């Protein structure tokens, strides 16, 4: 393909134009060219994440002007020099850990996803809310035949969940309480169930009634925390033991306190929910009383991506009911639906 700038093509991309501009713009930009070791993808679907709302509001660091979108699936369109092991047309998903330094103590421990130098597509470099995106080939994972595009579009949040379970494993036959019925919470419930938990409960508030109803339709046990005392109910439902594992995905102070209260002694809590800017009061004495193991999980490990694709490939559960697909041109409706939580996971389709 010609790289002549005079004949270079353009494409639509949904971009944050500048810091301090709390709005996005759908505009035409040049199509990307792959640098050595990178590929260009035709984007098939790209999910909108809560983090995208924070990026728009300058509550999460970004390097504008930049195309948003860090959760995407697509097909390989073009290979950069030196890319081996991949061919044009393959269906892939991509870890968003671009430009990790490879030299720091975290990269050398295999924790490139936590490298402070990384600049993910979607906030550090141009991302997937566009017809094409360019990414490093060594961050790609091949999508199996049996996993369709909508399911593949959910691999990034599913990898976030699996990374949490790498830190705090699901107890076989044990009890798991998940706080927050967003995409991460619902995927955590589905994964914990598939991984062999005995009893799994999802807790939410009336402000997320639609999401709780969707989870209930998927066969998930849901509790409305405005109608029950969560720790008391957890103890009553576990023969007075308390929960083996609590997964906190809400970032809300009340839910964090409820989760600690619901733990059994020496129970484990894994925290995924991103809090707001204000410090959160934590019932530290209660955590002490529970002798709790509390772990925080950030981003997604390399191994979690393969595990997510393996779970989906064997049909461990069907995550597709979580997705609502909008054309890229309908991005304002998709962002509004994310903001009001009227959908679980909005995805943009740049092909329509
Ligand atoms: Zn995200
Ligand atoms: Zn590093």
XYZ file of C-alpha atoms in Angstrom, residues 111 113-114 160-161 163-168 245-249 251 256 260 268-275 280 282 284 287 292-300:
40
model
C 4.127 -6.796 35.141
C 0.666 -3.677 32.544
C 1.720 -1.751 35.672
C -9.515 -7.173 34.286
C -11.752 -9.579 36.221
C -6.439 -10.559 36.811
C -8.314 -9.925 40.078
C -8.935 -13.659 40.463
C -5.239 -14.296 39.830
C -4.657 -12.272 43.025
C -7.564 -13.712 45.008
C -14.439 -13.813 48.917
C -15.796 -10.317 48.278
C -15.137 -8.588 44.950
C -15.606 -4.805 45.164
C -16.278 -3.197 41.781
C -15.738 2.277 44.276
C -16.813 -1.057 50.583
C -15.851 -5.784 54.700
C -10.475 -12.241 51.170
C -11.552 -9.060 49.462
C -10.397 -7.997 46.010
C -10.882 -4.351 45.073
C -11.460 -3.354 41.437
C -13.807 -0.366 41.849
C -12.227 3.012 41.079
C -13.311 5.551 43.715
C -13.064 7.165 51.491
C -13.046 2.598 55.665
C -10.713 -0.388 59.579
C -11.508 -5.284 58.713
C -9.295 -9.699 56.303
C -6.918 -10.181 53.380
C -7.580 -7.174 51.140
C -5.953 -6.966 47.705
C -6.218 -4.234 45.074
C -6.068 -5.162 41.397
C -5.201 -2.752 38.597
C -5.203 -3.329 34.837
C -4.824 -6.767 33.223
